Coordinates of C-alpha atoms and ligand atoms in Angstrom, one line a residue:
M1 CA 74.2 -83.1 -81.3
G2 CA 73.4 -86.8 -81.9
L3 CA 71.0 -89.1 -80.3
A4 CA 71.1 -89.4 -76.5
L5 CA 69.4 -92.1 -74.4
P6 CA 68.6 -91.9 -70.7
P7 CA 71.1 -93.8 -68.4
F8 CA 70.9 -97.6 -68.6
Q9 CA 68.8 -99.4 -66.0
N10 CA 68.3 -103.1 -65.6
E11 CA 64.8 -104.3 -66.5
P12 CA 62.8 -104.9 -63.3
Y13 CA 61.5 -108.5 -62.8
S14 CA 57.8 -109.2 -62.6
D15 CA 56.7 -110.3 -59.2
F16 CA 54.7 -113.4 -59.7
S17 CA 53.4 -113.4 -56.2
K18 CA 51.1 -110.6 -57.4
T19 CA 47.8 -111.9 -58.8
V20 CA 47.8 -109.5 -61.7
N21 CA 51.2 -110.8 -62.9
R22 CA 50.3 -114.4 -62.3
Q23 CA 47.2 -113.9 -64.3
S24 CA 49.0 -112.2 -67.3
M25 CA 51.5 -115.1 -67.3
D26 CA 48.7 -117.6 -67.3
D27 CA 47.1 -115.8 -70.2
A28 CA 50.4 -115.7 -72.1
L29 CA 50.9 -119.5 -71.6
A30 CA 47.3 -120.1 -72.9
Q31 CA 47.9 -117.8 -75.9
V32 CA 51.2 -119.5 -76.7
R33 CA 49.8 -123.0 -76.2
G34 CA 47.2 -122.0 -78.9
E35 CA 50.2 -121.5 -81.3
L36 CA 52.0 -124.7 -80.6
G37 CA 53.0 -127.0 -83.5
R38 CA 53.1 -124.2 -86.1
G39 CA 55.5 -124.4 -89.0
Y40 CA 58.4 -121.9 -89.3
P41 CA 60.4 -121.1 -92.4
L42 CA 64.0 -120.2 -92.7
W43 CA 64.8 -116.5 -93.4
I44 CA 67.5 -116.2 -96.0
A45 CA 68.3 -113.3 -98.3
G46 CA 65.3 -111.3 -97.1
R47 CA 62.7 -113.9 -97.7
S48 CA 61.1 -117.0 -96.2
V49 CA 62.4 -120.3 -97.4
E50 CA 60.9 -123.7 -96.9
T51 CA 62.8 -126.9 -97.5
G52 CA 60.3 -129.5 -96.2
D53 CA 63.1 -131.1 -94.2
M54 CA 61.8 -130.5 -90.7
L55 CA 63.3 -130.1 -87.2
V56 CA 60.6 -130.7 -84.6
S57 CA 61.0 -128.9 -81.3
T58 CA 59.3 -130.4 -78.2
N59 CA 58.5 -129.5 -74.7
P60 CA 61.0 -131.0 -72.2
S61 CA 58.3 -130.9 -69.5
H62 CA 56.0 -133.0 -71.6
K63 CA 58.0 -134.9 -74.2
N64 CA 55.2 -135.5 -76.6
E65 CA 54.1 -131.9 -76.9
I66 CA 55.3 -130.3 -80.1
I67 CA 56.4 -126.6 -79.8
G68 CA 57.3 -125.8 -83.4
K69 CA 58.2 -127.4 -86.7
H70 CA 61.1 -125.8 -88.4
H71 CA 62.3 -126.0 -92.0
K72 CA 66.0 -126.9 -91.9
A73 CA 68.7 -125.4 -94.0
F74 CA 71.1 -127.4 -96.1
T75 CA 74.6 -126.3 -97.0
E76 CA 73.7 -124.5 -100.3
L77 CA 71.2 -122.4 -98.3
A78 CA 73.7 -121.7 -95.6
K79 CA 76.1 -120.5 -98.3
Q80 CA 73.4 -118.3 -99.8
A81 CA 72.7 -116.8 -96.3
V82 CA 76.3 -115.8 -95.8
E83 CA 76.7 -114.4 -99.4
D84 CA 73.5 -112.3 -99.2
C85 CA 74.5 -110.9 -95.9
F86 CA 77.9 -110.1 -97.4
H87 CA 76.3 -108.3 -100.3
Y88 CA 74.0 -106.3 -98.0
F89 CA 76.7 -105.4 -95.5
P90 CA 77.9 -102.2 -97.4
T91 CA 74.3 -100.9 -97.2
W92 CA 73.7 -101.8 -93.5
S93 CA 77.1 -100.7 -92.4
K94 CA 76.5 -97.2 -93.8
T95 CA 73.1 -96.9 -92.0
P96 CA 73.7 -94.0 -89.5
V97 CA 74.6 -95.2 -86.0
D98 CA 71.7 -93.3 -84.5
Q99 CA 69.3 -95.2 -86.7
R100 CA 70.8 -98.6 -85.8
V101 CA 70.7 -97.6 -82.1
Q102 CA 67.0 -96.6 -82.4
L103 CA 66.2 -99.9 -84.1
V104 CA 67.8 -101.9 -81.3
A105 CA 66.0 -99.7 -78.7
G106 CA 62.9 -100.6 -80.6
V107 CA 63.6 -104.3 -80.2
A108 CA 63.9 -103.7 -76.4
A109 CA 60.5 -101.9 -76.4
L110 CA 58.8 -104.8 -78.3
L111 CA 60.3 -107.4 -76.1
R112 CA 59.2 -105.4 -73.0
Q113 CA 55.6 -105.2 -74.4
R114 CA 55.6 -108.9 -75.1
K115 CA 57.6 -110.1 -72.1
Q116 CA 55.1 -112.6 -70.8
E117 CA 54.7 -114.1 -74.3
F118 CA 58.4 -114.6 -74.6
N119 CA 58.5 -116.0 -71.0
A120 CA 55.9 -118.5 -72.1
W121 CA 57.9 -119.7 -75.1
L122 CA 60.9 -120.1 -72.8
I123 CA 58.9 -122.1 -70.2
L124 CA 57.5 -124.4 -72.9
E125 CA 60.5 -124.8 -75.2
S126 CA 63.4 -124.8 -72.7
G127 CA 61.8 -126.0 -69.4
K128 CA 62.6 -122.8 -67.5
S129 CA 60.6 -122.0 -64.4
W130 CA 58.6 -118.7 -64.5
N131 CA 61.3 -116.8 -62.6
E132 CA 64.1 -118.2 -64.7
A133 CA 62.2 -117.3 -67.9
E134 CA 61.5 -113.8 -66.6
A135 CA 65.2 -113.4 -65.9
D136 CA 66.1 -114.6 -69.5
T137 CA 63.7 -112.2 -71.2
A138 CA 64.7 -109.3 -68.9
E139 CA 68.3 -110.0 -69.7
A140 CA 67.5 -109.9 -73.5
I141 CA 66.0 -106.5 -73.0
D142 CA 69.0 -105.4 -70.9
F143 CA 71.4 -106.4 -73.7
C144 CA 69.5 -104.3 -76.3
E145 CA 69.4 -101.3 -74.0
Y146 CA 73.0 -101.6 -72.9
Y147 CA 74.6 -102.2 -76.3
A148 CA 72.5 -99.4 -77.9
R149 CA 74.1 -97.0 -75.4
Q150 CA 77.6 -98.6 -75.8
M151 CA 77.4 -98.0 -79.6
L152 CA 76.7 -94.3 -79.0
R153 CA 79.9 -94.3 -76.9
W154 CA 82.0 -95.9 -79.6
N155 CA 80.6 -93.5 -82.1
N156 CA 82.0 -90.7 -80.0
P157 CA 85.5 -91.9 -79.1
E158 CA 88.1 -90.3 -76.9
P159 CA 89.9 -87.5 -78.8
L160 CA 93.4 -88.3 -80.0
V161 CA 96.6 -86.4 -79.4
Q162 CA 96.7 -83.8 -82.2
M163 CA 99.9 -83.4 -84.2
P164 CA 100.7 -79.8 -85.3
G165 CA 99.2 -79.0 -88.6
E166 CA 97.0 -82.2 -88.7
F167 CA 93.5 -83.2 -87.6
G168 CA 93.4 -86.7 -86.3
K169 CA 90.5 -89.0 -85.3
L170 CA 89.7 -92.6 -84.6
V171 CA 86.5 -94.1 -86.0
Y172 CA 85.1 -97.5 -85.2
N173 CA 83.8 -99.5 -88.2
P174 CA 81.9 -102.7 -88.4
L175 CA 83.6 -105.9 -89.6
G176 CA 81.3 -107.7 -92.0
V177 CA 79.2 -110.9 -91.9
G178 CA 79.0 -112.6 -88.4
I179 CA 77.7 -116.0 -87.6
I180 CA 75.8 -116.1 -84.4
I181 CA 75.7 -119.5 -82.7
P182 CA 73.9 -119.5 -79.4
P183 CA 73.2 -122.3 -76.9
W184 CA 69.8 -123.5 -75.8
N185 CA 70.2 -122.7 -72.1
F186 CA 69.7 -118.9 -72.5
P187 CA 67.9 -119.3 -75.8
L188 CA 66.6 -115.7 -75.8
A189 CA 69.1 -113.6 -73.8
I190 CA 72.3 -115.0 -75.2
M191 CA 71.0 -115.1 -78.8
V192 CA 69.6 -111.6 -78.6
G193 CA 72.8 -110.3 -76.9
M194 CA 75.1 -111.7 -79.5
A195 CA 72.9 -110.7 -82.4
V196 CA 72.1 -107.1 -81.4
A197 CA 75.7 -106.4 -80.4
A198 CA 76.9 -107.3 -83.9
L199 CA 73.9 -105.6 -85.6
V200 CA 74.1 -102.3 -83.7
A201 CA 77.8 -102.2 -84.5
G202 CA 76.8 -102.3 -88.2
N203 CA 77.5 -105.9 -89.1
T204 CA 75.1 -108.3 -90.8
V205 CA 74.4 -111.6 -89.1
V206 CA 73.5 -115.2 -89.9
I207 CA 71.8 -116.7 -86.8
K208 CA 72.3 -120.5 -86.4
P209 CA 70.0 -121.3 -83.5
S210 CA 70.4 -124.3 -81.2
S211 CA 68.4 -127.3 -82.5
E212 CA 66.8 -127.6 -79.0
T213 CA 65.3 -124.1 -79.1
P214 CA 64.6 -123.1 -82.7
T215 CA 61.1 -121.7 -82.0
I216 CA 62.4 -118.9 -79.7
A217 CA 64.9 -118.0 -82.4
A218 CA 62.2 -117.9 -85.1
K219 CA 60.1 -115.6 -82.8
F220 CA 63.1 -113.3 -82.3
V221 CA 63.8 -113.0 -86.0
E222 CA 60.1 -112.2 -86.6
L223 CA 60.4 -109.5 -83.9
L224 CA 63.6 -108.0 -85.4
L225 CA 61.7 -107.6 -88.7
E226 CA 58.7 -106.2 -86.9
A227 CA 61.0 -103.7 -85.2
G228 CA 62.0 -102.4 -88.6
F229 CA 65.4 -104.0 -89.2
P230 CA 66.0 -104.2 -93.0
D231 CA 65.1 -107.7 -94.1
R232 CA 68.5 -108.6 -95.5
C233 CA 70.7 -107.6 -92.5
V234 CA 69.7 -110.9 -90.7
A235 CA 69.4 -114.5 -91.8
L236 CA 67.9 -117.4 -89.8
C237 CA 69.7 -120.6 -90.7
T238 CA 68.1 -123.3 -88.6
G239 CA 69.7 -126.7 -88.9
S240 CA 72.0 -129.0 -87.1
G241 CA 75.4 -127.6 -86.2
S242 CA 77.0 -130.6 -87.7
V243 CA 75.3 -130.1 -91.1
V244 CA 75.4 -126.3 -91.6
G245 CA 77.9 -125.3 -88.9
D246 CA 81.1 -126.0 -90.7
L247 CA 80.0 -124.3 -93.9
L248 CA 78.9 -121.1 -92.0
V249 CA 82.1 -120.9 -90.0
T250 CA 84.5 -121.6 -92.9
H251 CA 82.8 -119.6 -95.7
P252 CA 85.5 -117.2 -97.0
K253 CA 83.0 -114.3 -96.6
T254 CA 82.4 -115.0 -92.9
R255 CA 84.3 -112.3 -91.1
F256 CA 83.6 -113.4 -87.5
V257 CA 81.9 -116.0 -85.4
S258 CA 80.2 -115.3 -82.2
F259 CA 79.7 -118.5 -80.4
T260 CA 78.4 -119.6 -76.9
G261 CA 78.2 -123.2 -76.1
S262 CA 80.3 -126.2 -75.1
R263 CA 84.1 -126.4 -74.9
E264 CA 84.2 -129.2 -77.5
V265 CA 82.2 -127.2 -80.2
G266 CA 83.9 -124.0 -79.3
L267 CA 87.4 -125.5 -79.9
R268 CA 86.3 -127.0 -83.1
I269 CA 84.9 -123.7 -84.4
N270 CA 88.0 -121.9 -83.3
E271 CA 90.2 -124.4 -85.2
L272 CA 88.1 -124.3 -88.4
A273 CA 87.8 -120.5 -88.3
A274 CA 91.5 -120.1 -88.1
K275 CA 92.1 -122.0 -91.3
H276 CA 92.5 -119.6 -94.3
Q277 CA 90.2 -120.4 -97.2
P278 CA 90.8 -119.5 -100.9
G279 CA 89.4 -116.0 -101.5
Q280 CA 89.4 -115.1 -97.8
I281 CA 91.1 -111.7 -97.2
W282 CA 91.0 -111.4 -93.4
I283 CA 91.9 -113.3 -90.2
R284 CA 88.5 -114.4 -88.9
R285 CA 87.6 -113.3 -85.4
V286 CA 86.2 -115.8 -83.0
V287 CA 84.4 -114.8 -79.8
A288 CA 83.8 -118.1 -78.0
E289 CA 82.1 -118.4 -74.6
M290 CA 82.3 -121.9 -73.4
G291 CA 81.7 -124.2 -70.4
G292 CA 82.4 -124.0 -66.7
K293 CA 83.1 -126.1 -63.7
D294 CA 82.2 -123.4 -61.2
A295 CA 83.2 -123.7 -57.5
I296 CA 81.9 -122.1 -54.3
I297 CA 84.3 -122.1 -51.4
V298 CA 82.7 -122.3 -48.0
D299 CA 85.3 -121.1 -45.6
E300 CA 85.4 -122.0 -41.9
E301 CA 84.6 -118.3 -41.2
A302 CA 81.5 -118.3 -43.4
D303 CA 77.9 -117.5 -42.5
L304 CA 76.8 -121.1 -43.0
D305 CA 73.1 -120.5 -43.7
A306 CA 73.9 -117.9 -46.3
A307 CA 76.4 -120.3 -47.9
V308 CA 74.0 -123.2 -48.0
T309 CA 71.4 -121.0 -49.6
G310 CA 73.9 -119.6 -52.2
V311 CA 75.1 -123.1 -53.1
L312 CA 71.5 -124.4 -53.3
Q313 CA 70.4 -121.7 -55.7
S314 CA 73.6 -121.8 -57.8
A315 CA 73.6 -125.6 -58.1
F316 CA 69.9 -126.2 -58.9
G317 CA 68.4 -123.1 -60.4
F318 CA 67.3 -124.1 -64.0
Q319 CA 68.3 -127.7 -63.1
G320 CA 72.0 -126.8 -62.9
Q321 CA 72.0 -126.0 -66.7
K322 CA 73.8 -122.7 -66.5
C323 CA 77.4 -122.2 -67.5
S324 CA 77.7 -120.3 -64.2
A325 CA 76.0 -123.0 -62.1
C326 CA 77.9 -124.2 -59.0
S327 CA 78.9 -127.8 -59.6
R328 CA 81.6 -128.0 -56.9
A329 CA 81.2 -126.9 -53.3
I330 CA 84.6 -126.8 -51.6
V331 CA 83.8 -126.7 -47.8
S332 CA 86.1 -126.2 -44.8
E333 CA 86.5 -129.4 -42.8
K334 CA 85.4 -127.5 -39.8
L335 CA 81.9 -126.9 -41.3
Y336 CA 81.7 -129.9 -43.7
D337 CA 79.3 -132.1 -41.7
A338 CA 77.1 -129.2 -40.7
F339 CA 77.0 -127.9 -44.3
L340 CA 75.8 -131.3 -45.6
E341 CA 73.3 -131.6 -42.8
K342 CA 71.8 -128.2 -43.6
L343 CA 71.9 -128.7 -47.4
K344 CA 70.3 -132.1 -47.6
P345 CA 66.8 -131.3 -46.4
K346 CA 66.7 -128.1 -48.4
V347 CA 67.6 -130.0 -51.6
E348 CA 65.0 -132.6 -50.8
A349 CA 62.4 -129.9 -50.3
I350 CA 62.8 -128.6 -53.8
R351 CA 59.5 -128.8 -55.6
Q352 CA 59.9 -130.3 -59.1
G353 CA 57.6 -130.8 -62.0
P354 CA 56.4 -129.2 -65.3
A355 CA 57.9 -125.8 -65.8
E356 CA 54.5 -124.2 -66.5
D357 CA 53.5 -124.7 -62.9
P358 CA 54.9 -121.6 -61.0
D359 CA 55.1 -123.6 -57.8
N360 CA 57.8 -125.8 -59.2
Y361 CA 61.3 -124.5 -58.6
M362 CA 62.9 -127.2 -60.8
G363 CA 61.7 -128.4 -64.2
P364 CA 63.1 -131.0 -66.6
V365 CA 66.5 -131.1 -68.2
I366 CA 66.5 -130.1 -71.9
S367 CA 66.4 -133.5 -73.7
E368 CA 66.5 -137.2 -73.5
G369 CA 70.2 -137.1 -74.5
A370 CA 71.0 -134.7 -71.7
Q371 CA 69.1 -136.8 -69.2
K372 CA 71.1 -139.9 -70.3
T373 CA 74.4 -138.2 -70.0
I374 CA 73.7 -136.7 -66.6
L375 CA 72.5 -140.1 -65.3
Q376 CA 75.8 -141.5 -66.5
Y377 CA 77.6 -138.9 -64.4
M378 CA 75.4 -139.7 -61.4
D379 CA 76.6 -143.3 -61.7
I380 CA 80.2 -142.2 -62.0
G381 CA 79.7 -139.9 -58.9
R382 CA 78.2 -142.9 -57.0
K383 CA 81.5 -144.7 -57.5
E384 CA 83.6 -141.6 -56.8
G385 CA 81.9 -140.4 -53.6
R386 CA 78.9 -140.7 -51.3
V387 CA 75.4 -139.8 -52.6
I388 CA 73.8 -137.6 -50.0
T389 CA 70.5 -137.2 -51.9
G390 CA 69.1 -137.7 -55.4
G391 CA 71.0 -139.8 -58.0
G392 CA 68.3 -140.7 -60.5
T393 CA 65.3 -139.7 -62.5
A394 CA 62.2 -138.0 -61.1
P395 CA 58.6 -138.9 -62.1
G396 CA 56.8 -137.2 -64.9
D397 CA 56.3 -137.3 -68.7
G398 CA 59.4 -135.2 -69.3
W399 CA 63.1 -135.3 -68.8
Y400 CA 63.2 -135.0 -65.0
L401 CA 66.2 -135.7 -62.8
L402 CA 66.4 -135.5 -59.0
P403 CA 68.6 -132.7 -57.6
T404 CA 71.7 -134.7 -56.6
V405 CA 74.4 -134.0 -54.0
I406 CA 77.5 -136.3 -53.9
A407 CA 80.0 -135.8 -51.1
D408 CA 83.6 -136.8 -50.4
I409 CA 84.7 -136.1 -53.9
A410 CA 88.4 -135.9 -54.6
P411 CA 89.8 -133.2 -57.0
S412 CA 90.9 -135.9 -59.3
A413 CA 87.4 -137.3 -59.7
R414 CA 85.6 -137.0 -63.0
I415 CA 82.6 -135.3 -61.5
F416 CA 85.0 -132.7 -60.0
Q417 CA 86.7 -132.0 -63.3
E418 CA 84.1 -132.5 -66.1
E419 CA 81.2 -130.2 -66.9
I420 CA 78.0 -132.2 -66.3
F421 CA 75.5 -129.4 -67.1
G422 CA 72.7 -130.8 -64.9
P423 CA 71.5 -130.9 -61.3
V424 CA 74.6 -132.6 -59.8
L425 CA 76.7 -131.0 -57.1
A426 CA 80.0 -132.5 -56.0
V427 CA 81.1 -131.6 -52.4
T428 CA 84.7 -131.7 -51.4
K429 CA 86.4 -131.2 -48.0
A430 CA 89.2 -128.7 -47.6
K431 CA 91.6 -128.6 -44.7
D432 CA 92.1 -124.8 -44.9
F433 CA 91.6 -121.8 -47.2
D434 CA 94.9 -122.4 -49.1
E435 CA 93.8 -125.9 -50.0
A436 CA 90.3 -124.7 -50.9
L437 CA 91.7 -122.1 -53.3
A438 CA 94.1 -124.6 -54.8
M439 CA 91.2 -127.0 -55.4
A440 CA 89.0 -124.3 -56.8
N441 CA 91.7 -123.5 -59.4
D442 CA 92.4 -127.2 -60.2
T443 CA 90.3 -127.1 -63.4
Q444 CA 90.7 -126.4 -67.0
F445 CA 87.8 -123.9 -66.8
G446 CA 87.6 -120.5 -65.2
L447 CA 84.1 -119.0 -65.6
T448 CA 82.5 -118.2 -62.3
G449 CA 83.3 -118.8 -58.6
A450 CA 82.2 -117.6 -55.2
V451 CA 83.7 -117.5 -51.7
Y452 CA 81.7 -117.4 -48.5
S453 CA 83.8 -116.0 -45.7
L454 CA 83.5 -113.2 -43.1
N455 CA 87.3 -112.7 -43.2
A456 CA 88.3 -109.7 -45.3
G457 CA 91.8 -111.0 -45.7
K458 CA 90.6 -114.2 -47.3
L459 CA 88.3 -112.4 -49.6
K460 CA 91.1 -110.2 -50.7
R461 CA 93.3 -113.3 -51.4
A462 CA 90.4 -114.8 -53.4
S463 CA 90.1 -111.6 -55.5
Q464 CA 93.8 -112.0 -56.4
E465 CA 94.1 -115.8 -56.6
F466 CA 90.8 -117.4 -57.6
H467 CA 91.3 -117.6 -61.3
V468 CA 87.8 -117.0 -62.8
G469 CA 86.3 -114.4 -65.1
N470 CA 83.4 -113.7 -62.6
L471 CA 84.1 -113.9 -58.9
Y472 CA 81.4 -113.3 -56.3
L473 CA 82.1 -112.8 -52.6
N474 CA 79.4 -113.8 -50.1
R475 CA 76.8 -114.3 -52.8
K476 CA 75.8 -117.0 -55.2
C477 CA 77.8 -117.5 -58.4
T478 CA 74.8 -117.3 -60.9
G479 CA 72.7 -114.4 -61.9
A480 CA 75.1 -112.0 -63.6
M481 CA 73.4 -108.7 -64.4
V482 CA 74.0 -106.8 -67.6
G483 CA 76.1 -103.7 -66.9
A484 CA 76.9 -104.8 -63.3
H485 CA 78.7 -108.1 -63.9
P486 CA 80.3 -108.2 -67.3
F487 CA 80.3 -111.9 -68.1
G488 CA 82.9 -114.3 -69.6
G489 CA 85.5 -116.8 -68.4
F490 CA 89.2 -117.6 -68.4
N491 CA 91.0 -120.7 -69.8
M492 CA 88.7 -123.3 -71.4
S493 CA 85.7 -121.2 -70.5
G494 CA 86.4 -119.1 -73.5
T495 CA 87.7 -115.8 -74.9
D496 CA 86.5 -113.8 -71.9
S497 CA 84.4 -111.5 -74.1
K498 CA 82.6 -109.9 -71.1
A499 CA 79.1 -109.9 -72.4
G500 CA 77.1 -107.0 -70.9
G501 CA 80.2 -105.1 -70.3
P502 CA 81.7 -101.8 -71.7
D503 CA 84.3 -103.6 -73.9
Y504 CA 82.0 -106.2 -75.5
L505 CA 81.1 -104.2 -78.7
L506 CA 84.8 -103.7 -79.6
Q507 CA 84.9 -107.3 -80.7
F508 CA 82.5 -106.5 -83.5
L509 CA 84.3 -103.3 -84.6
Q510 CA 87.6 -102.3 -86.1
A511 CA 89.2 -99.0 -85.4
K512 CA 90.4 -96.8 -88.3
S513 CA 92.8 -93.9 -87.6
I514 CA 92.5 -90.9 -89.9
A515 CA 95.0 -88.1 -90.0
E516 CA 94.3 -85.1 -92.3
K517 CA 96.9 -82.5 -93.0
M518 CA 95.4 -79.0 -92.6
L519 CA 95.8 -77.0 -95.8
Ligands
NAP1 P1 76.7 -126.9 -77.8 O1 76.3 -128.3 -77.9 O2 78.2 -126.6 -77.9 O3 75.9 -126.1 -78.9 C1 76.0 -124.7 -79.0 C2 75.6 -124.2 -80.3 O4 76.6 -124.7 -81.3 C3 74.3 -124.8 -80.8 O5 73.6 -123.8 -81.6 C4 74.7 -125.9 -81.7 O6 73.8 -126.3 -82.7 C5 76.0 -125.3 -82.3 N1 76.9 -126.3 -83.0 C6 77.0 -127.6 -82.7 N2 78.0 -128.1 -83.5 C7 78.4 -127.1 -84.3 C8 79.3 -127.1 -85.4 N3 80.1 -128.1 -85.8 N4 79.5 -125.9 -86.0 C9 78.7 -124.8 -85.7 N5 77.8 -124.8 -84.7 C10 77.7 -126.0 -84.0 O7 76.3 -126.3 -76.4 P2 74.8 -126.3 -75.8 O8 74.5 -127.7 -75.3 O9 73.8 -125.7 -76.7 O10 75.0 -125.4 -74.5 C11 75.5 -125.8 -73.3 C12 77.0 -125.3 -73.2 O11 77.1 -123.9 -73.4 C13 77.6 -125.6 -71.9 O12 78.9 -126.1 -72.1 C14 77.6 -124.3 -71.2 O13 78.6 -124.1 -70.2 C15 77.9 -123.4 -72.3 N6 77.5 -122.0 -72.1 C16 78.4 -121.1 -71.9 C17 78.1 -119.8 -71.6 C18 79.1 -118.7 -71.4 O14 78.8 -117.5 -71.4 N7 80.4 -119.1 -71.2 C19 76.7 -119.4 -71.5 C20 75.8 -120.4 -71.8 C21 76.1 -121.7 -72.0 P3 73.0 -127.7 -82.6 O15 72.1 -127.5 -81.5 O16 72.3 -127.7 -83.9 O17 74.0 -128.8 -82.4

């Protein structure tokens, strides 16, 4: 009888309206502020490496506040990282599954113990509000707990049909060295999920963190080692994607790449990874979760107040910087004016400012570059439609942008088609449900979508015809929960890996069929 774990349960969120939780978050912010500006080495071949070439991470809420200074890898070090993980793979892959599962459960326990501290790093390095940071850390814990249990399942596969005179079984083996390339927008949860899924399956991993959020990645690698992971089963290869990325992806010993980020980078990685390199003896696997242009349909038979709230939360939570964020509201012409009338004052009432202040619902966008790009899209939107509210920067010493709603947008408009990744909502009028569905599907992406309607027939049609990986009916289109809403999109949104779902680990395993003749 092997290891058994209690049934999976999502990590409960801390309620910050309670003084005790507010106090412990304040204490964590003060503690983390005391650590700001520290230097962080790379972690390669089981040891710390310093190069002196530094990447400086700053606080988007206060652009001059330094969060951490990170030694950057160059290509020779990236090569070493892959090669050492390759040499260590046979050892790690033979570590009993129960032991790997216990190590991952140990990571969850440590994250749980230090939840407020990780929240504080998220608030300060990525500009998440308290509640968004809490959801990120809780999701990281969920991924550990969920994948630990899933690995036990793959370790006890369904019995095979038995041939007379033979004993047959199927075993799931790990692949080899994986490159983990997360985005900055869920800097903890997505990185942890991608890394622990690969590790618990028995692979070794090189983590190439986002250059916007390297400190959270360094903290996580410290935690993995503290949890008892052998020091050579993971490498931390901080550095810009354009410098070390290609080398990591194309190294002949790289067996798979697990990427979450933009369509452009995902396609490039997919193309590079597909090219056979001298000495390479496999077809590299690529798991690529990419962008979105997510729509919420507000049908004429919708509960309008619920729809307005759902659109508001989906469009402006974490400043619209979620792959699942609603960037298109497609509203029945019968409710169109009323919808805009109800939405406008709610958007204008959003409190915005530094993320460390829990009364602020919206913080800054991630960087100066992001602010510039989003402002350009606001200008494009101004020409393509009617600005209802917002449309520029907001005051403060960080990268603040006003939540923006632009109405009367045609499906051919750029702000209807292109991922903006910021607090900009395009609103489009639909004459009926058929047209609304056609507009919602008029995109290269297919990540999340929602429909507000009290008509069961229309909801059924949406279930069949709204072409997205994650469809929500009469609720917002953000906030997927591990285990409940396996996450991943269609078309240019990626390979539909369904993170946090029962099939996810299979991508990091290969099945071996063994038939033994009975003597
Ligand atoms: P990004 O610019 O594509 O970067 C993602 C990661 O790729 C970063 O770690 C980046 O490193 C790295 N990278 C860049 N160029 C590379 C190269 N040539 N080779 C290897 N790695 C390279 O995306 P982002 O701005 O971080 O994240 C936002 C995007 O992620 C949005 O499009 C969003 O929709 C998407 N996203 C999708 C999901 C999903 O589940 N579908 C979830 C979250 C986010 P550097 O930072 O060093 O450039």
